[in-house]
Protein backbone atom coordinates (compact mmCIF):
# COMPACT_ATOMS: atom_id res chain seq x y z
CA UNK A 1 0.00 0.00 0.00
CA UNK A 2 2.81 2.37 0.94
CA UNK A 3 4.62 1.67 -2.37
CA UNK A 4 1.41 2.30 -4.34
CA UNK A 5 0.93 5.65 -2.64
CA UNK A 6 4.55 6.64 -3.27
CA UNK A 7 4.16 5.66 -6.94
CA UNK A 8 0.98 7.71 -7.31
CA UNK A 9 2.59 10.74 -5.64
CA UNK A 10 5.68 10.46 -7.84
CA UNK A 11 3.54 10.27 -10.99
CA UNK A 12 1.48 13.27 -9.88
CA UNK A 13 4.65 15.22 -9.15
CA UNK A 14 6.05 14.49 -12.61
CA UNK A 15 2.77 15.45 -14.27
CA UNK A 16 2.74 18.75 -12.37
CA UNK A 17 6.32 19.48 -13.41
CA UNK A 18 5.45 18.80 -17.04
CA UNK A 19 2.54 21.24 -16.87
CA UNK A 20 4.68 23.88 -15.18
CA UNK A 21 7.27 23.77 -17.97
CA UNK A 22 4.80 23.69 -20.87
CA UNK A 23 5.04 26.61 -23.28
CA UNK A 24 2.70 29.50 -22.40
CA UNK A 25 -0.22 30.11 -24.73
CA UNK A 26 0.06 33.09 -27.05
CA UNK A 27 -1.87 36.20 -26.15
CA UNK A 28 -4.88 36.91 -28.32
CA UNK A 29 -4.05 39.08 -31.32
CA UNK A 30 -5.10 42.71 -31.12
CA UNK A 31 -7.80 43.96 -33.48
CA UNK A 32 -6.81 46.11 -36.43
CA UNK A 33 -7.13 49.87 -36.08
CA UNK A 34 -9.72 50.95 -38.65
CA UNK A 35 -10.26 54.61 -37.85
CA UNK A 36 -9.03 57.32 -35.50
CA UNK A 37 -10.63 59.41 -32.81
CA UNK A 38 -9.91 62.33 -30.58
CA UNK A 39 -8.36 61.05 -27.37
CA UNK A 40 -6.74 63.36 -24.79
CA UNK A 41 -6.91 66.14 -27.39
CA UNK A 42 -4.96 64.07 -29.94
CA UNK A 43 -5.94 62.13 -33.06
CA UNK A 44 -5.22 58.52 -32.05
CA UNK A 45 -5.81 55.39 -34.16
CA UNK A 46 -8.64 53.16 -32.94
CA UNK A 47 -11.07 50.39 -33.74
CA UNK A 48 -14.60 51.17 -34.92
CA UNK A 49 -15.78 50.68 -31.33
CA UNK A 50 -13.31 53.33 -30.13
CA UNK A 51 -10.62 51.16 -28.52
CA UNK A 52 -7.09 52.52 -28.94
CA UNK A 53 -5.71 49.07 -28.08
CA UNK A 54 -5.25 47.99 -31.69
CA UNK A 55 -2.58 47.37 -34.32
CA UNK A 56 -1.59 48.30 -37.87
CA UNK A 57 0.91 46.45 -40.04
CA UNK A 58 2.24 46.23 -43.59
CA UNK A 59 -0.50 45.39 -46.06
CA UNK A 60 -3.29 47.05 -44.08
CA UNK A 61 -5.56 49.28 -46.15
CA UNK A 62 -8.08 51.68 -44.69
CA UNK A 63 -9.70 55.03 -45.27
CA UNK A 64 -9.36 56.01 -41.61
CA UNK A 65 -6.47 54.72 -39.51
CA UNK A 66 -3.79 54.25 -42.17
CA UNK A 67 -4.18 57.72 -43.77
CA UNK A 68 -4.14 59.30 -40.30
CA UNK A 69 -0.96 57.37 -39.45
CA UNK A 70 0.55 58.57 -42.73
CA UNK A 71 -0.46 62.20 -42.03
CA UNK A 72 1.03 61.82 -38.55
CA UNK A 73 4.32 60.53 -39.98
CA UNK A 74 4.42 63.22 -42.69
CA UNK A 75 3.05 66.33 -40.95
CA UNK A 76 3.99 65.97 -37.29
CA UNK A 77 6.66 68.59 -36.58
CA UNK A 78 8.65 65.95 -34.67
CA UNK A 79 8.80 63.44 -37.56
CA UNK A 80 8.29 64.98 -41.05
CA UNK A 81 8.80 61.72 -42.97
CA UNK A 82 8.39 61.44 -46.74
CA UNK A 83 5.16 59.41 -46.85
CA UNK A 84 2.27 59.50 -49.31
CA UNK A 85 -1.18 59.63 -47.72
CA UNK A 86 -2.89 56.89 -49.74
CA UNK A 87 -4.44 54.58 -47.14
CA UNK A 88 -2.06 51.72 -47.98
CA UNK A 89 0.38 50.60 -45.29
CA UNK A 90 3.22 49.95 -47.75
CA UNK A 91 7.00 49.90 -47.55
CA UNK A 92 7.41 53.69 -47.25
CA UNK A 93 5.01 53.72 -44.32
CA UNK A 94 6.86 50.78 -42.74
CA UNK A 95 10.21 52.56 -43.19
CA UNK A 96 8.87 55.82 -41.76
CA UNK A 97 7.34 54.04 -38.77
CA UNK A 98 10.62 52.19 -38.12
CA UNK A 99 12.39 55.55 -38.10
CA UNK A 100 9.87 56.86 -35.55
CA UNK A 101 10.22 53.72 -33.44
CA UNK A 102 14.00 54.13 -33.37
CA UNK A 103 13.63 57.80 -32.43
CA UNK A 104 11.21 57.01 -29.60
CA UNK A 105 13.12 53.99 -28.24
CA UNK A 106 10.68 51.32 -29.40
CA UNK A 107 11.85 48.10 -31.12
CA UNK A 108 11.75 49.00 -34.86
CA UNK A 109 9.25 46.43 -36.11
CA UNK A 110 7.58 48.70 -38.64
CA UNK A 111 4.19 47.74 -37.18
CA UNK A 112 2.02 49.92 -34.95
CA UNK A 113 0.74 48.54 -31.65
CA UNK A 114 0.59 49.39 -27.95
CA UNK A 115 4.38 49.75 -27.49
CA UNK A 116 4.55 52.29 -30.33
CA UNK A 117 1.31 54.01 -29.23
CA UNK A 118 2.70 54.58 -25.75
CA UNK A 119 5.83 56.38 -27.05
CA UNK A 120 4.73 57.93 -30.35
CA UNK A 121 3.67 61.56 -30.75
CA UNK A 122 0.22 62.18 -32.26
CA UNK A 123 -1.29 65.12 -34.10
CA UNK A 124 -2.98 67.60 -31.78
CA UNK A 125 -6.66 67.83 -32.73
CA UNK A 126 -7.20 70.89 -34.91
CA UNK A 127 -3.49 71.38 -35.64
CA UNK A 128 -1.72 70.74 -38.92
CA UNK A 129 1.77 70.12 -37.51
CA UNK A 130 1.78 70.14 -33.70
CA UNK A 131 2.21 66.76 -32.03
CA UNK A 132 2.59 65.43 -28.52
CA UNK A 133 2.58 62.05 -26.78
CA UNK A 134 -0.35 60.54 -24.92
CA UNK A 135 -0.59 61.52 -21.25
CA UNK A 136 1.71 64.52 -21.73
CSV table of N, CA and C in Angstrom, one decimal:
chain,number,residue,atom,x,y,z
A,1,UNK,N,0.8,-1.2,0.0
A,1,UNK,CA,0.0,0.0,0.0
A,1,UNK,C,0.9,1.3,0.0
A,2,UNK,N,1.9,1.2,0.9
A,2,UNK,CA,2.8,2.4,0.9
A,2,UNK,C,3.5,2.6,-0.4
A,3,UNK,N,3.9,1.5,-1.1
A,3,UNK,CA,4.6,1.7,-2.4
A,3,UNK,C,3.7,2.2,-3.4
A,4,UNK,N,2.4,1.8,-3.4
A,4,UNK,CA,1.4,2.3,-4.3
A,4,UNK,C,1.2,3.8,-4.2
A,5,UNK,N,1.1,4.2,-2.9
A,5,UNK,CA,0.9,5.7,-2.6
A,5,UNK,C,2.1,6.5,-3.1
A,6,UNK,N,3.3,6.0,-2.8
A,6,UNK,CA,4.6,6.6,-3.3
A,6,UNK,C,4.6,6.7,-4.8
A,7,UNK,N,4.2,5.7,-5.5
A,7,UNK,CA,4.2,5.7,-6.9
A,7,UNK,C,3.2,6.7,-7.5
A,8,UNK,N,2.0,6.7,-6.9
A,8,UNK,CA,1.0,7.7,-7.3
A,8,UNK,C,1.5,9.1,-7.1
A,9,UNK,N,2.1,9.4,-5.9
A,9,UNK,CA,2.6,10.7,-5.6
A,9,UNK,C,3.7,11.1,-6.6
A,10,UNK,N,4.6,10.2,-6.9
A,10,UNK,CA,5.7,10.5,-7.8
A,10,UNK,C,5.1,10.8,-9.2
A,11,UNK,N,4.1,10.0,-9.7
A,11,UNK,CA,3.5,10.3,-11.0
A,11,UNK,C,2.9,11.6,-11.0
A,12,UNK,N,2.2,12.0,-9.9
A,12,UNK,CA,1.5,13.3,-9.9
A,12,UNK,C,2.5,14.4,-9.9
A,13,UNK,N,3.6,14.2,-9.2
A,13,UNK,CA,4.6,15.2,-9.1
A,13,UNK,C,5.2,15.5,-10.5
A,14,UNK,N,5.5,14.4,-11.3
A,14,UNK,CA,6.1,14.5,-12.6
A,14,UNK,C,5.1,15.2,-13.5
A,15,UNK,N,3.8,14.8,-13.4
A,15,UNK,CA,2.8,15.5,-14.3
A,15,UNK,C,2.7,16.9,-14.0
A,16,UNK,N,2.8,17.3,-12.7
A,16,UNK,CA,2.7,18.7,-12.4
A,16,UNK,C,3.9,19.5,-12.9
A,17,UNK,N,5.1,18.9,-12.9
A,17,UNK,CA,6.3,19.5,-13.4
A,17,UNK,C,6.2,19.7,-14.9
A,18,UNK,N,5.6,18.7,-15.6
A,18,UNK,CA,5.4,18.8,-17.0
A,18,UNK,C,4.5,20.0,-17.4
A,19,UNK,N,3.5,20.1,-16.6
A,19,UNK,CA,2.5,21.2,-16.9
A,19,UNK,C,3.2,22.6,-16.6
A,20,UNK,N,4.0,22.6,-15.6
A,20,UNK,CA,4.7,23.9,-15.2
A,20,UNK,C,5.7,24.3,-16.2
A,21,UNK,N,6.3,23.4,-17.0
A,21,UNK,CA,7.3,23.8,-18.0
A,21,UNK,C,6.7,23.8,-19.4
A,22,UNK,N,5.4,23.6,-19.5
A,22,UNK,CA,4.8,23.7,-20.9
A,22,UNK,C,4.9,25.1,-21.4
A,23,UNK,N,5.0,25.3,-22.7
A,23,UNK,CA,5.0,26.6,-23.3
A,23,UNK,C,3.8,27.4,-23.0
A,24,UNK,N,3.9,28.7,-22.7
A,24,UNK,CA,2.7,29.5,-22.4
A,24,UNK,C,1.9,29.7,-23.7
A,25,UNK,N,0.6,29.9,-23.5
A,25,UNK,CA,-0.2,30.1,-24.7
A,25,UNK,C,0.0,31.5,-25.2
A,26,UNK,N,-0.1,31.8,-26.5
A,26,UNK,CA,0.1,33.1,-27.0
A,26,UNK,C,-1.1,34.0,-26.7
A,27,UNK,N,-0.8,35.2,-26.4
A,27,UNK,CA,-1.9,36.2,-26.2
A,27,UNK,C,-2.7,36.4,-27.4
A,28,UNK,N,-4.0,36.7,-27.2
A,28,UNK,CA,-4.9,36.9,-28.3
A,28,UNK,C,-4.4,38.1,-29.1
A,29,UNK,N,-4.5,38.0,-30.4
A,29,UNK,CA,-4.1,39.1,-31.3
A,29,UNK,C,-4.9,40.3,-31.1
A,30,UNK,N,-4.3,41.5,-31.2
A,30,UNK,CA,-5.1,42.7,-31.1
A,30,UNK,C,-5.9,42.9,-32.4
A,31,UNK,N,-7.0,43.6,-32.3
A,31,UNK,CA,-7.8,44.0,-33.5
A,31,UNK,C,-7.1,45.0,-34.3
A,32,UNK,N,-7.4,45.1,-35.5
A,32,UNK,CA,-6.8,46.1,-36.4
A,32,UNK,C,-7.4,47.5,-36.2
A,33,UNK,N,-6.6,48.5,-36.2
A,33,UNK,CA,-7.1,49.9,-36.1
A,33,UNK,C,-7.8,50.2,-37.4
A,34,UNK,N,-9.0,50.7,-37.4
A,34,UNK,CA,-9.7,51.0,-38.6
A,34,UNK,C,-10.0,52.4,-38.8
A,35,UNK,N,-9.9,53.2,-37.8
A,35,UNK,CA,-10.3,54.6,-37.9
A,35,UNK,C,-9.4,55.4,-36.9
A,36,UNK,N,-9.7,56.6,-36.5
A,36,UNK,CA,-9.0,57.3,-35.5
A,36,UNK,C,-10.1,58.2,-34.8
A,37,UNK,N,-9.7,58.6,-33.6
A,37,UNK,CA,-10.6,59.4,-32.8
A,37,UNK,C,-9.8,60.4,-32.0
A,38,UNK,N,-10.6,61.4,-31.5
A,38,UNK,CA,-9.9,62.3,-30.6
A,38,UNK,C,-9.8,61.7,-29.2
A,39,UNK,N,-8.6,61.7,-28.7
A,39,UNK,CA,-8.4,61.0,-27.4
A,39,UNK,C,-7.3,61.9,-26.7
A,40,UNK,N,-7.6,62.4,-25.5
A,40,UNK,CA,-6.7,63.4,-24.8
A,40,UNK,C,-6.3,64.5,-25.7
A,41,UNK,N,-7.2,65.0,-26.5
A,41,UNK,CA,-6.9,66.1,-27.4
A,41,UNK,C,-6.0,65.8,-28.6
A,42,UNK,N,-5.8,64.5,-28.8
A,42,UNK,CA,-5.0,64.1,-29.9
A,42,UNK,C,-5.8,63.2,-30.9
A,43,UNK,N,-5.3,63.1,-32.1
A,43,UNK,CA,-5.9,62.1,-33.1
A,43,UNK,C,-5.2,60.8,-32.9
A,44,UNK,N,-5.8,59.8,-32.3
A,44,UNK,CA,-5.2,58.5,-32.1
A,44,UNK,C,-6.0,57.4,-32.8
A,45,UNK,N,-5.2,56.5,-33.4
A,45,UNK,CA,-5.8,55.4,-34.2
A,45,UNK,C,-6.6,54.5,-33.2
A,46,UNK,N,-7.7,54.0,-33.8
A,46,UNK,CA,-8.6,53.2,-32.9
A,46,UNK,C,-9.4,52.2,-33.8
A,47,UNK,N,-10.1,51.3,-33.1
A,47,UNK,CA,-11.1,50.4,-33.7
A,47,UNK,C,-12.4,51.1,-34.0
A,48,UNK,N,-13.3,50.5,-34.7
A,48,UNK,CA,-14.6,51.2,-34.9
A,48,UNK,C,-15.4,51.4,-33.6
A,49,UNK,N,-15.1,50.5,-32.6
A,49,UNK,CA,-15.8,50.7,-31.3
A,49,UNK,C,-15.1,51.7,-30.4
A,50,UNK,N,-14.0,52.3,-30.9
A,50,UNK,CA,-13.3,53.3,-30.1
A,50,UNK,C,-12.1,52.9,-29.3
A,51,UNK,N,-11.8,51.6,-29.3
A,51,UNK,CA,-10.6,51.2,-28.5
A,51,UNK,C,-9.3,51.6,-29.2
A,52,UNK,N,-8.4,52.2,-28.4
A,52,UNK,CA,-7.1,52.5,-28.9
A,52,UNK,C,-6.1,51.4,-28.8
A,53,UNK,N,-6.5,50.3,-28.2
A,53,UNK,CA,-5.7,49.1,-28.1
A,53,UNK,C,-5.8,48.2,-29.3
A,54,UNK,N,-5.1,48.6,-30.4
A,54,UNK,CA,-5.2,48.0,-31.7
A,54,UNK,C,-3.9,48.0,-32.4
A,55,UNK,N,-3.8,47.5,-33.6
A,55,UNK,CA,-2.6,47.4,-34.3
A,55,UNK,C,-2.8,47.7,-35.8
A,56,UNK,N,-1.7,48.1,-36.4
A,56,UNK,CA,-1.6,48.3,-37.9
A,56,UNK,C,-0.3,47.7,-38.3
A,57,UNK,N,-0.3,47.1,-39.5
A,57,UNK,CA,0.9,46.5,-40.0
A,57,UNK,C,0.9,46.5,-41.6
A,58,UNK,N,2.1,46.2,-42.1
A,58,UNK,CA,2.2,46.2,-43.6
A,58,UNK,C,1.1,45.5,-44.2
A,59,UNK,N,0.6,46.0,-45.3
A,59,UNK,CA,-0.5,45.4,-46.1
A,59,UNK,C,-1.9,45.9,-45.7
A,60,UNK,N,-2.0,46.5,-44.5
A,60,UNK,CA,-3.3,47.1,-44.1
A,60,UNK,C,-3.7,48.2,-45.0
A,61,UNK,N,-5.0,48.2,-45.4
A,61,UNK,CA,-5.6,49.3,-46.2
A,61,UNK,C,-6.8,49.8,-45.4
A,62,UNK,N,-6.9,51.1,-45.3
A,62,UNK,CA,-8.1,51.7,-44.7
A,62,UNK,C,-8.2,53.1,-45.1
A,63,UNK,N,-9.4,53.6,-44.9
A,63,UNK,CA,-9.7,55.0,-45.3
A,63,UNK,C,-9.7,55.9,-44.0
A,64,UNK,N,-9.4,55.3,-42.9
A,64,UNK,CA,-9.4,56.0,-41.6
A,64,UNK,C,-8.0,56.0,-40.9
A,65,UNK,N,-7.7,54.8,-40.3
A,65,UNK,CA,-6.5,54.7,-39.5
A,65,UNK,C,-5.2,54.9,-40.3
A,66,UNK,N,-5.1,54.2,-41.4
A,66,UNK,CA,-3.8,54.3,-42.2
A,66,UNK,C,-3.5,55.7,-42.7
A,67,UNK,N,-4.5,56.3,-43.3
A,67,UNK,CA,-4.2,57.7,-43.8
A,67,UNK,C,-3.8,58.7,-42.6
A,68,UNK,N,-4.5,58.4,-41.5
A,68,UNK,CA,-4.1,59.3,-40.3
A,68,UNK,C,-2.7,59.0,-39.8
A,69,UNK,N,-2.3,57.7,-39.8
A,69,UNK,CA,-1.0,57.4,-39.5
A,69,UNK,C,0.0,58.0,-40.4
A,70,UNK,N,-0.3,58.0,-41.7
A,70,UNK,CA,0.6,58.6,-42.7
A,70,UNK,C,0.6,60.1,-42.6
A,71,UNK,N,-0.5,60.8,-42.3
A,71,UNK,CA,-0.5,62.2,-42.0
A,71,UNK,C,0.4,62.5,-40.8
A,72,UNK,N,0.3,61.7,-39.8
A,72,UNK,CA,1.0,61.8,-38.6
A,72,UNK,C,2.5,61.7,-38.8
A,73,UNK,N,2.9,60.7,-39.6
A,73,UNK,CA,4.3,60.5,-40.0
A,73,UNK,C,4.8,61.7,-40.8
A,74,UNK,N,4.0,62.2,-41.7
A,74,UNK,CA,4.4,63.2,-42.7
A,74,UNK,C,4.4,64.6,-42.1
A,75,UNK,N,3.3,64.9,-41.4
A,75,UNK,CA,3.0,66.3,-41.0
A,75,UNK,C,3.5,66.7,-39.5
A,76,UNK,N,3.6,65.7,-38.7
A,76,UNK,CA,4.0,66.0,-37.3
A,76,UNK,C,5.4,66.7,-37.3
A,77,UNK,N,5.4,67.8,-36.6
A,77,UNK,CA,6.7,68.6,-36.6
A,77,UNK,C,7.8,67.8,-36.0
A,78,UNK,N,7.6,66.8,-35.3
A,78,UNK,CA,8.6,65.9,-34.7
A,78,UNK,C,9.2,64.9,-35.7
A,79,UNK,N,8.4,64.5,-36.7
A,79,UNK,CA,8.8,63.4,-37.6
A,79,UNK,C,9.1,63.9,-39.0
A,80,UNK,N,8.1,64.5,-39.7
A,80,UNK,CA,8.3,65.0,-41.1
A,80,UNK,C,8.9,64.0,-42.0
A,81,UNK,N,8.3,62.8,-42.1
A,81,UNK,CA,8.8,61.7,-43.0
A,81,UNK,C,8.2,61.9,-44.3
A,82,UNK,N,8.9,61.4,-45.4
A,82,UNK,CA,8.4,61.4,-46.7
A,82,UNK,C,7.5,60.3,-47.0
A,83,UNK,N,6.2,60.5,-46.7
A,83,UNK,CA,5.2,59.4,-46.8
A,83,UNK,C,4.0,60.0,-47.7
A,84,UNK,N,3.5,59.2,-48.6
A,84,UNK,CA,2.3,59.5,-49.3
A,84,UNK,C,1.1,59.1,-48.5
A,85,UNK,N,0.1,60.0,-48.4
A,85,UNK,CA,-1.2,59.6,-47.7
A,85,UNK,C,-2.1,59.0,-48.7
A,86,UNK,N,-2.1,57.6,-48.8
A,86,UNK,CA,-2.9,56.9,-49.7
A,86,UNK,C,-3.7,55.8,-49.1
A,87,UNK,N,-3.6,55.6,-47.8
A,87,UNK,CA,-4.4,54.6,-47.1
A,87,UNK,C,-3.9,53.2,-47.3
A,88,UNK,N,-2.7,53.0,-47.8
A,88,UNK,CA,-2.1,51.7,-48.0
A,88,UNK,C,-0.8,51.7,-47.1
A,89,UNK,N,-0.8,50.8,-46.2
A,89,UNK,CA,0.4,50.6,-45.3
A,89,UNK,C,1.5,49.8,-46.1
A,90,UNK,N,2.2,50.6,-46.9
A,90,UNK,CA,3.2,50.0,-47.7
A,90,UNK,C,4.6,50.1,-47.2
A,91,UNK,N,5.6,49.9,-48.0
A,91,UNK,CA,7.0,49.9,-47.6
A,91,UNK,C,7.5,51.3,-47.1
A,92,UNK,N,7.0,52.3,-47.7
A,92,UNK,CA,7.4,53.7,-47.3
A,92,UNK,C,6.8,54.0,-45.9
A,93,UNK,N,5.6,53.5,-45.6
A,93,UNK,CA,5.0,53.7,-44.3
A,93,UNK,C,5.8,52.9,-43.3
A,94,UNK,N,6.1,51.7,-43.6
A,94,UNK,CA,6.9,50.8,-42.7
A,94,UNK,C,8.2,51.4,-42.4
A,95,UNK,N,8.9,51.9,-43.4
A,95,UNK,CA,10.2,52.6,-43.2
A,95,UNK,C,10.1,53.8,-42.3
A,96,UNK,N,9.1,54.6,-42.6
A,96,UNK,CA,8.9,55.8,-41.8
A,96,UNK,C,8.5,55.5,-40.3
A,97,UNK,N,7.7,54.4,-40.1
A,97,UNK,CA,7.3,54.0,-38.8
A,97,UNK,C,8.5,53.4,-38.0
A,98,UNK,N,9.4,52.7,-38.7
A,98,UNK,CA,10.6,52.2,-38.1
A,98,UNK,C,11.5,53.3,-37.6
A,99,UNK,N,11.6,54.4,-38.5
A,99,UNK,CA,12.4,55.5,-38.1
A,99,UNK,C,11.8,56.2,-36.8
A,100,UNK,N,10.5,56.3,-36.7
A,100,UNK,CA,9.9,56.9,-35.6
A,100,UNK,C,10.1,56.0,-34.3
A,101,UNK,N,10.0,54.7,-34.5
A,101,UNK,CA,10.2,53.7,-33.4
A,101,UNK,C,11.6,53.8,-32.9
A,102,UNK,N,12.6,53.9,-33.8
A,102,UNK,CA,14.0,54.1,-33.4
A,102,UNK,C,14.1,55.4,-32.6
A,103,UNK,N,13.6,56.5,-33.1
A,103,UNK,CA,13.6,57.8,-32.4
A,103,UNK,C,13.0,57.8,-31.0
A,104,UNK,N,11.9,57.0,-30.9
A,104,UNK,CA,11.2,57.0,-29.6
A,104,UNK,C,11.6,55.9,-28.7
A,105,UNK,N,12.6,55.1,-29.1
A,105,UNK,CA,13.1,54.0,-28.2
A,105,UNK,C,12.2,52.8,-28.2
A,106,UNK,N,11.6,52.5,-29.3
A,106,UNK,CA,10.7,51.3,-29.4
A,106,UNK,C,11.4,50.3,-30.4
A,107,UNK,N,11.3,49.0,-30.1
A,107,UNK,CA,11.9,48.1,-31.1
A,107,UNK,C,11.3,48.4,-32.5
A,108,UNK,N,12.2,48.6,-33.5
A,108,UNK,CA,11.8,49.0,-34.9
A,108,UNK,C,11.2,47.9,-35.7
A,109,UNK,N,9.9,47.5,-35.4
A,109,UNK,CA,9.2,46.4,-36.1
A,109,UNK,C,8.6,46.9,-37.4
A,110,UNK,N,8.3,48.2,-37.5
A,110,UNK,CA,7.6,48.7,-38.6
A,110,UNK,C,6.1,48.5,-38.5
A,111,UNK,N,5.6,47.9,-37.4
A,111,UNK,CA,4.2,47.7,-37.2
A,111,UNK,C,3.8,48.6,-36.0
A,112,UNK,N,2.5,49.1,-36.0
A,112,UNK,CA,2.0,49.9,-34.9
A,112,UNK,C,1.2,49.1,-34.0
A,113,UNK,N,1.5,49.2,-32.7
A,113,UNK,CA,0.7,48.5,-31.7
A,113,UNK,C,0.9,49.3,-30.3
A,114,UNK,N,0.5,48.7,-29.2
A,114,UNK,CA,0.6,49.4,-27.9
A,114,UNK,C,2.0,50.0,-27.6
A,115,UNK,N,3.0,49.2,-27.9
A,115,UNK,CA,4.4,49.8,-27.5
A,115,UNK,C,4.7,51.0,-28.2
A,116,UNK,N,4.3,51.1,-29.5
A,116,UNK,CA,4.5,52.3,-30.3
A,116,UNK,C,3.6,53.4,-29.9
A,117,UNK,N,2.3,53.0,-29.7
A,117,UNK,CA,1.3,54.0,-29.2
A,117,UNK,C,1.8,54.7,-28.0
A,118,UNK,N,2.3,54.0,-27.0
A,118,UNK,CA,2.7,54.6,-25.8
A,118,UNK,C,3.9,55.5,-25.8
A,119,UNK,N,4.6,55.5,-26.9
A,119,UNK,CA,5.8,56.4,-27.1
A,119,UNK,C,5.7,57.4,-28.2
A,120,UNK,N,4.9,57.1,-29.2
A,120,UNK,CA,4.7,57.9,-30.4
A,120,UNK,C,4.0,59.3,-30.0
A,121,UNK,N,4.4,60.3,-30.8
A,121,UNK,CA,3.7,61.6,-30.8
A,121,UNK,C,2.5,61.5,-31.8
A,122,UNK,N,1.4,62.1,-31.4
A,122,UNK,CA,0.2,62.2,-32.3
A,122,UNK,C,-0.2,63.6,-32.6
A,123,UNK,N,-0.8,63.8,-33.7
A,123,UNK,CA,-1.3,65.1,-34.1
A,123,UNK,C,-2.3,65.7,-33.1
A,124,UNK,N,-2.0,66.9,-32.7
A,124,UNK,CA,-3.0,67.6,-31.8
A,124,UNK,C,-4.2,67.9,-32.6
A,125,UNK,N,-5.4,67.6,-32.0
A,125,UNK,CA,-6.7,67.8,-32.7
A,125,UNK,C,-6.8,69.3,-33.1
A,126,UNK,N,-7.1,69.5,-34.4
A,126,UNK,CA,-7.2,70.9,-34.9
A,126,UNK,C,-5.9,71.5,-35.4
A,127,UNK,N,-4.8,70.9,-35.2
A,127,UNK,CA,-3.5,71.4,-35.6
A,127,UNK,C,-3.0,70.7,-36.9
A,128,UNK,N,-2.2,71.4,-37.7
A,128,UNK,CA,-1.7,70.7,-38.9
A,128,UNK,C,-0.3,70.2,-38.7
A,129,UNK,N,0.4,70.6,-37.7
A,129,UNK,CA,1.8,70.1,-37.5
A,129,UNK,C,2.1,69.8,-36.1
A,130,UNK,N,1.4,70.3,-35.1
A,130,UNK,CA,1.8,70.1,-33.7
A,130,UNK,C,1.4,68.7,-33.2
A,131,UNK,N,2.4,68.1,-32.5
A,131,UNK,CA,2.2,66.8,-32.0
A,131,UNK,C,2.7,66.7,-30.6
A,132,UNK,N,2.1,65.7,-29.9
A,132,UNK,CA,2.6,65.4,-28.5
A,132,UNK,C,2.2,64.0,-28.2
A,133,UNK,N,2.9,63.4,-27.2
A,133,UNK,CA,2.6,62.0,-26.8
A,133,UNK,C,1.3,62.0,-25.9
A,134,UNK,N,0.8,60.8,-25.8
A,134,UNK,CA,-0.3,60.5,-24.9
A,134,UNK,C,0.1,60.8,-23.5
A,135,UNK,N,-0.8,61.3,-22.7
A,135,UNK,CA,-0.6,61.5,-21.2
A,135,UNK,C,0.5,62.6,-21.0
A,136,UNK,N,0.7,63.5,-21.9
A,136,UNK,CA,1.7,64.5,-21.7
A,136,UNK,C,1.1,65.7,-21.0
